[in-house]
Amino acid sequence: MIYFFTNRQDHHSLIYKSAKITVSNDYSVFTKFAEDNLLIGYDSEGTGNRIYKSEILLMQFGNNESQFVFDCTKGQFKSIIPYLNTTITKEHIFFGHNLKYDRNLAYPYNFILPKIFDTMICEQNLNLGSGLLNNLKVTYERRLRKMMPEDKGIGKEFLKMTNKTATFDLRHIMYAAGDIGGLIDIAKSQKILLEQYGQYNYIKYVENPLVSILSDIELKGVPHDKVLWKSLLDNKKLEKYNLEKELDIEILRLGKGNPKLVGGKFNLNRKRAIVTQNTLFSELPVLEIENKNIHNINYSSSKHII
């Protein structure tokens, strides 16, 4: 059964008439579901693939039997997020495909998933080096041996919406619910293989916790020691100053050793193999330069410096 939680009455009329969907603004049925189920599928729909430009539209929770779609448009997330934060506990585990995106999308609204299990990461590890695709549609059909219930192309329609103006058709709600229906079953199928290959503990204790860490890095950056970095910067500035001073001294030394090096015109079109009086400095004698790389340079030699 699909439950669509919304305060709006201006979505497409088929949503309110469909026998497959119960439209309500009473969250009590989800409260009961969360109390009875610690394993919950999760997904969300946003207005863009780039997280910094994306607004949240829908949040979906559930399993194969029941799907709960929360309408976050036109400011409804302001009441939804506090409710979810009090209903969801640290014991809940949320299953999703590419959960870093979903976590990043919900974070600005102060919603954070406590524990996660990312089926996309599992699939990538199982198919590492094979060249196989690991998106949700392919993973769903590969692991559950049945067709994805909804057309994944519908997801592109959310990219044309905004949180303030979005209006949903029946296919949008069916699509959103269809994305979470098989997530837990996919994870169970993957777990069998991961245990068989000795990868399950690695996925559970390394890869999945790392999703939240990488999400935090993308959203908040990496904290650093400001005092240490400032001291390193100051040291580099001092080192640069000392090198510039040494270069000035060397230029003065070369100028005093051969005054004709100073004030001459530099010809950018000169030939590399030979330097003549007419190509570099008008007063210099002809210098033959070896046509090969010089590895041991004598910086006191005019020939090598040129």
Coordinates of C-alpha atoms in Angstrom, one line a residue:
M1 CA 0.0 0.0 0.0
I2 CA 1.2 3.5 -0.8
Y3 CA 0.6 6.3 1.7
F4 CA 1.0 9.9 0.4
F5 CA 1.3 12.5 3.1
T6 CA 0.4 16.0 2.0
N7 CA -1.6 19.0 3.0
R8 CA -2.2 20.1 -0.6
Q9 CA -5.3 19.5 -2.7
D10 CA -3.9 20.8 -5.9
H11 CA -1.9 17.8 -7.2
H12 CA -3.4 15.8 -10.1
S13 CA -6.9 14.5 -9.3
L14 CA -5.9 10.9 -10.1
I15 CA -3.7 10.8 -7.0
Y16 CA -6.7 11.4 -4.7
K17 CA -8.9 8.9 -6.6
S18 CA -6.4 6.1 -7.0
A19 CA -7.2 2.9 -5.2
K20 CA -3.5 2.2 -4.8
I21 CA -2.8 5.4 -2.8
T22 CA -4.1 6.6 0.5
V23 CA -3.7 10.4 0.7
S24 CA -3.6 11.8 4.3
N25 CA -1.9 14.3 6.5
D26 CA -2.1 12.0 9.5
Y27 CA 1.4 10.5 10.2
S28 CA 0.2 8.0 12.8
V29 CA 0.3 5.0 10.3
F30 CA 4.0 5.7 9.7
T31 CA 4.6 6.0 13.4
K32 CA 3.2 2.5 13.9
F33 CA 5.3 1.2 11.0
A34 CA 8.5 2.7 12.4
E35 CA 7.7 1.1 15.8
D36 CA 7.3 -2.3 14.2
N37 CA 10.1 -2.2 11.6
L38 CA 13.8 -1.4 12.4
L39 CA 14.8 -2.0 8.7
I40 CA 13.4 0.7 6.5
G41 CA 14.0 1.5 2.8
Y42 CA 14.7 5.2 2.1
D43 CA 14.9 7.4 -1.0
S44 CA 14.2 11.0 -1.9
E45 CA 13.5 13.1 -4.9
G46 CA 15.2 16.5 -5.5
T47 CA 15.3 19.2 -8.2
G48 CA 18.8 18.5 -9.3
N49 CA 21.8 16.2 -9.4
R50 CA 24.1 18.9 -8.0
I51 CA 23.4 18.9 -4.3
Y52 CA 24.2 22.6 -3.7
K53 CA 21.6 23.6 -6.3
S54 CA 18.9 21.0 -5.4
E55 CA 15.8 21.4 -3.3
I56 CA 14.0 18.4 -1.7
L57 CA 10.6 17.5 -3.2
L58 CA 9.7 14.0 -1.7
M59 CA 11.0 11.7 1.0
Q60 CA 10.1 8.0 0.8
F61 CA 10.2 5.3 3.5
G62 CA 9.0 1.8 3.6
N63 CA 9.5 -1.8 2.5
N64 CA 8.0 -4.2 0.0
E65 CA 4.6 -4.2 1.6
S66 CA 4.1 -0.5 2.6
Q67 CA 5.6 2.7 1.1
F68 CA 5.2 6.2 2.7
V69 CA 5.8 9.2 0.5
F70 CA 6.1 12.6 2.3
D71 CA 5.3 15.7 0.3
C72 CA 8.0 18.3 1.1
T73 CA 6.9 21.0 -1.3
K74 CA 5.7 24.5 -0.4
G75 CA 7.3 24.4 3.0
Q76 CA 5.7 21.2 4.3
F77 CA 9.1 19.9 5.2
K78 CA 9.1 22.3 8.2
S79 CA 6.6 20.1 10.0
I80 CA 7.8 16.8 8.5
I81 CA 11.4 17.0 9.6
P82 CA 10.7 17.6 13.3
Y83 CA 8.3 14.7 13.3
L84 CA 10.7 12.3 11.6
N85 CA 13.5 13.3 14.0
T86 CA 11.4 12.3 17.0
T87 CA 10.0 9.1 15.3
I88 CA 13.2 7.6 14.0
T89 CA 15.6 6.1 16.5
K90 CA 19.3 5.1 16.6
E91 CA 18.2 1.5 16.2
H92 CA 16.7 2.0 12.8
I93 CA 18.8 1.0 9.7
F94 CA 17.9 2.7 6.4
F95 CA 18.5 1.0 3.1
G96 CA 19.0 3.0 0.0
H97 CA 20.8 3.2 -3.4
N98 CA 23.4 6.0 -3.5
L99 CA 22.5 7.2 0.0
K100 CA 25.2 9.9 0.0
Y101 CA 23.1 11.9 -2.4
D102 CA 19.9 11.4 -0.3
R103 CA 21.8 12.2 2.9
N104 CA 23.2 15.4 1.4
L105 CA 19.8 16.4 0.0
A106 CA 18.1 16.1 3.5
Y107 CA 21.0 17.5 5.5
P108 CA 20.2 21.3 5.0
Y109 CA 16.7 20.5 6.3
N110 CA 18.3 19.1 9.6
F111 CA 17.4 15.5 8.8
I112 CA 20.2 12.9 9.3
L113 CA 19.8 9.2 8.9
P114 CA 21.3 7.4 11.9
K115 CA 22.4 4.1 10.3
I116 CA 22.6 3.3 6.7
F117 CA 23.1 0.4 4.3
D118 CA 23.9 1.4 0.7
T119 CA 23.0 -1.2 -1.9
M120 CA 24.9 0.7 -4.6
I121 CA 28.2 0.3 -2.7
C122 CA 27.5 -3.4 -2.2
E123 CA 26.8 -3.8 -5.9
Q124 CA 29.9 -1.9 -6.9
N125 CA 32.0 -4.2 -4.7
L126 CA 30.4 -7.4 -6.0
N127 CA 30.9 -6.3 -9.6
L128 CA 34.3 -4.6 -9.2
G129 CA 36.3 -4.8 -12.4
S130 CA 33.5 -6.4 -14.4
G131 CA 32.3 -3.4 -16.3
L132 CA 28.7 -4.1 -15.3
L133 CA 26.3 -1.2 -14.5
N134 CA 25.3 -0.7 -10.8
N135 CA 22.4 1.7 -11.0
L136 CA 19.1 0.9 -9.1
K137 CA 17.2 -0.4 -12.2
V138 CA 20.0 -2.8 -13.2
T139 CA 20.6 -3.9 -9.5
Y140 CA 16.9 -4.4 -8.9
E141 CA 16.5 -6.6 -12.0
R142 CA 19.8 -8.5 -11.4
R143 CA 19.2 -9.3 -7.7
L144 CA 15.5 -9.8 -7.6
R145 CA 15.1 -11.3 -11.1
K146 CA 12.1 -9.2 -12.0
M147 CA 11.5 -6.0 -13.9
M148 CA 11.6 -2.6 -12.1
P149 CA 8.0 -1.6 -11.5
E150 CA 8.3 2.0 -12.7
D151 CA 10.0 3.7 -15.6
K152 CA 13.2 5.3 -14.3
G153 CA 12.9 8.0 -16.9
I154 CA 10.2 9.6 -14.8
G155 CA 12.9 10.7 -12.4
K156 CA 14.2 13.3 -14.9
E157 CA 10.9 15.2 -14.6
F158 CA 11.7 16.1 -11.0
L159 CA 14.7 18.0 -12.3
K160 CA 12.4 20.5 -14.0
M161 CA 10.5 21.3 -10.8
T162 CA 11.0 23.7 -7.9
N163 CA 10.0 23.2 -4.3
K164 CA 7.6 26.2 -4.4
T165 CA 5.8 25.3 -7.7
A166 CA 6.0 21.5 -8.0
T167 CA 2.7 19.7 -8.8
F168 CA 2.7 15.9 -8.9
D169 CA 1.0 13.5 -11.2
L170 CA 0.0 10.0 -10.3
R171 CA 3.1 8.6 -12.0
H172 CA 5.4 10.7 -9.8
I173 CA 4.0 9.2 -6.6
M174 CA 4.1 5.6 -8.1
Y175 CA 7.7 6.2 -9.2
A176 CA 8.7 7.4 -5.8
A177 CA 7.1 4.5 -4.0
G178 CA 8.5 2.0 -6.5
D179 CA 12.1 3.1 -5.8
I180 CA 12.0 1.8 -2.2
G181 CA 9.9 -1.3 -2.5
G182 CA 12.7 -3.7 -3.2
L183 CA 15.7 -2.1 -1.4
I184 CA 15.6 -4.4 1.6
D185 CA 15.2 -7.5 -0.5
I186 CA 18.1 -6.4 -2.7
A187 CA 20.3 -6.0 0.4
K188 CA 19.4 -9.5 1.6
S189 CA 20.4 -11.0 -1.8
Q190 CA 23.6 -9.0 -1.7
K191 CA 24.4 -10.1 1.8
I192 CA 24.5 -13.8 0.8
L193 CA 27.1 -13.1 -1.8
L194 CA 29.1 -10.7 0.3
E195 CA 29.4 -13.3 3.1
Q196 CA 30.3 -15.9 0.5
Y197 CA 33.2 -13.8 -0.7
G198 CA 34.2 -12.6 2.8
Q199 CA 33.3 -9.0 2.1
Y200 CA 30.3 -8.4 4.3
N201 CA 32.1 -7.1 7.4
Y202 CA 34.1 -4.8 5.2
I203 CA 30.9 -3.4 3.8
K204 CA 29.2 -3.1 7.2
Y205 CA 32.0 -1.6 9.2
V206 CA 34.1 0.3 6.6
E207 CA 32.2 1.2 3.4
N208 CA 28.8 2.1 4.9
P209 CA 30.1 4.3 7.7
L210 CA 32.3 6.0 5.2
V211 CA 29.3 7.2 3.3
S212 CA 28.3 9.5 6.2
I213 CA 31.9 10.7 6.5
L214 CA 32.2 11.6 2.8
S215 CA 28.8 13.2 3.0
D216 CA 30.0 15.4 5.9
I217 CA 33.2 16.3 4.0
E218 CA 31.2 17.4 0.9
L219 CA 28.8 19.5 3.0
K220 CA 31.1 21.0 5.6
G221 CA 34.6 20.6 4.4
V222 CA 37.5 19.3 6.4
P223 CA 38.5 21.1 9.6
H224 CA 42.2 22.1 9.8
D225 CA 44.6 23.5 12.3
K226 CA 44.6 27.3 11.5
V227 CA 47.6 28.1 13.7
L228 CA 49.7 25.4 12.1
W229 CA 48.7 26.3 8.6
K230 CA 49.4 30.0 9.2
S231 CA 52.8 29.2 10.5
L232 CA 53.6 27.1 7.4
L233 CA 52.4 29.9 5.2
D234 CA 54.5 32.5 7.0
N235 CA 57.5 30.1 6.7
K236 CA 56.9 29.8 3.0
K237 CA 56.7 33.6 2.6
L238 CA 60.0 33.9 4.4
E239 CA 61.6 31.2 2.3
K240 CA 60.4 32.9 -0.9
Y241 CA 61.8 36.2 0.3
N242 CA 65.2 34.7 1.0
L243 CA 65.3 33.0 -2.4
E244 CA 64.4 36.2 -4.2
K245 CA 67.2 38.0 -2.2
E246 CA 69.7 35.3 -3.3
L247 CA 68.5 35.7 -6.9
D248 CA 69.1 39.5 -6.8
I249 CA 72.6 39.0 -5.4
E250 CA 73.4 36.5 -8.2
I251 CA 72.1 38.8 -10.9
L252 CA 74.3 41.6 -9.4
R253 CA 77.3 39.3 -9.4
L254 CA 76.8 38.3 -13.0
G255 CA 76.3 42.0 -14.0
K256 CA 79.6 43.0 -12.4
G257 CA 81.5 40.1 -13.9
N258 CA 80.3 41.0 -17.4
P259 CA 78.8 44.5 -17.7
K260 CA 77.8 43.9 -21.3
L261 CA 75.1 41.5 -20.0
V262 CA 73.2 44.5 -18.5
G263 CA 70.9 46.6 -20.6
G264 CA 71.0 44.5 -23.8
K265 CA 68.0 43.7 -25.9
F266 CA 66.6 40.1 -25.7
N267 CA 65.6 38.5 -29.0
L268 CA 62.7 36.0 -28.4
N269 CA 63.2 34.6 -31.9
R270 CA 66.8 33.6 -31.5
K271 CA 68.0 30.2 -32.6
R272 CA 68.6 27.7 -29.9
A273 CA 71.7 26.1 -31.3
I274 CA 73.9 29.1 -31.6
V275 CA 74.1 32.6 -30.0
T276 CA 75.6 35.4 -32.2
Q277 CA 76.2 39.1 -31.8
N278 CA 73.0 39.9 -33.5
T279 CA 70.7 37.4 -31.8
L280 CA 71.0 37.9 -28.1
F281 CA 73.1 40.9 -26.9
S282 CA 74.7 43.1 -29.5
E283 CA 78.1 43.3 -27.7
L284 CA 78.6 39.6 -26.8
P285 CA 81.1 37.3 -28.7
V286 CA 79.8 34.3 -30.6
L287 CA 79.1 31.3 -28.3
E288 CA 78.7 27.8 -29.6
I289 CA 76.1 25.8 -27.5
E290 CA 76.1 22.1 -27.6
N291 CA 72.9 20.7 -29.1
K292 CA 72.1 18.4 -26.2
N293 CA 70.8 18.6 -22.7
I294 CA 73.2 19.8 -20.1
H295 CA 72.7 18.0 -16.8
N296 CA 75.7 19.4 -14.8
I297 CA 75.2 23.2 -15.2
N298 CA 78.0 25.5 -14.1
Y299 CA 76.2 28.7 -13.0
S300 CA 79.5 30.6 -13.1
S301 CA 79.8 30.0 -16.8
S302 CA 78.2 32.5 -19.2
K303 CA 77.9 29.7 -21.8
H304 CA 75.8 27.5 -19.4
I305 CA 73.7 30.4 -18.1
I306 CA 72.7 31.4 -21.6

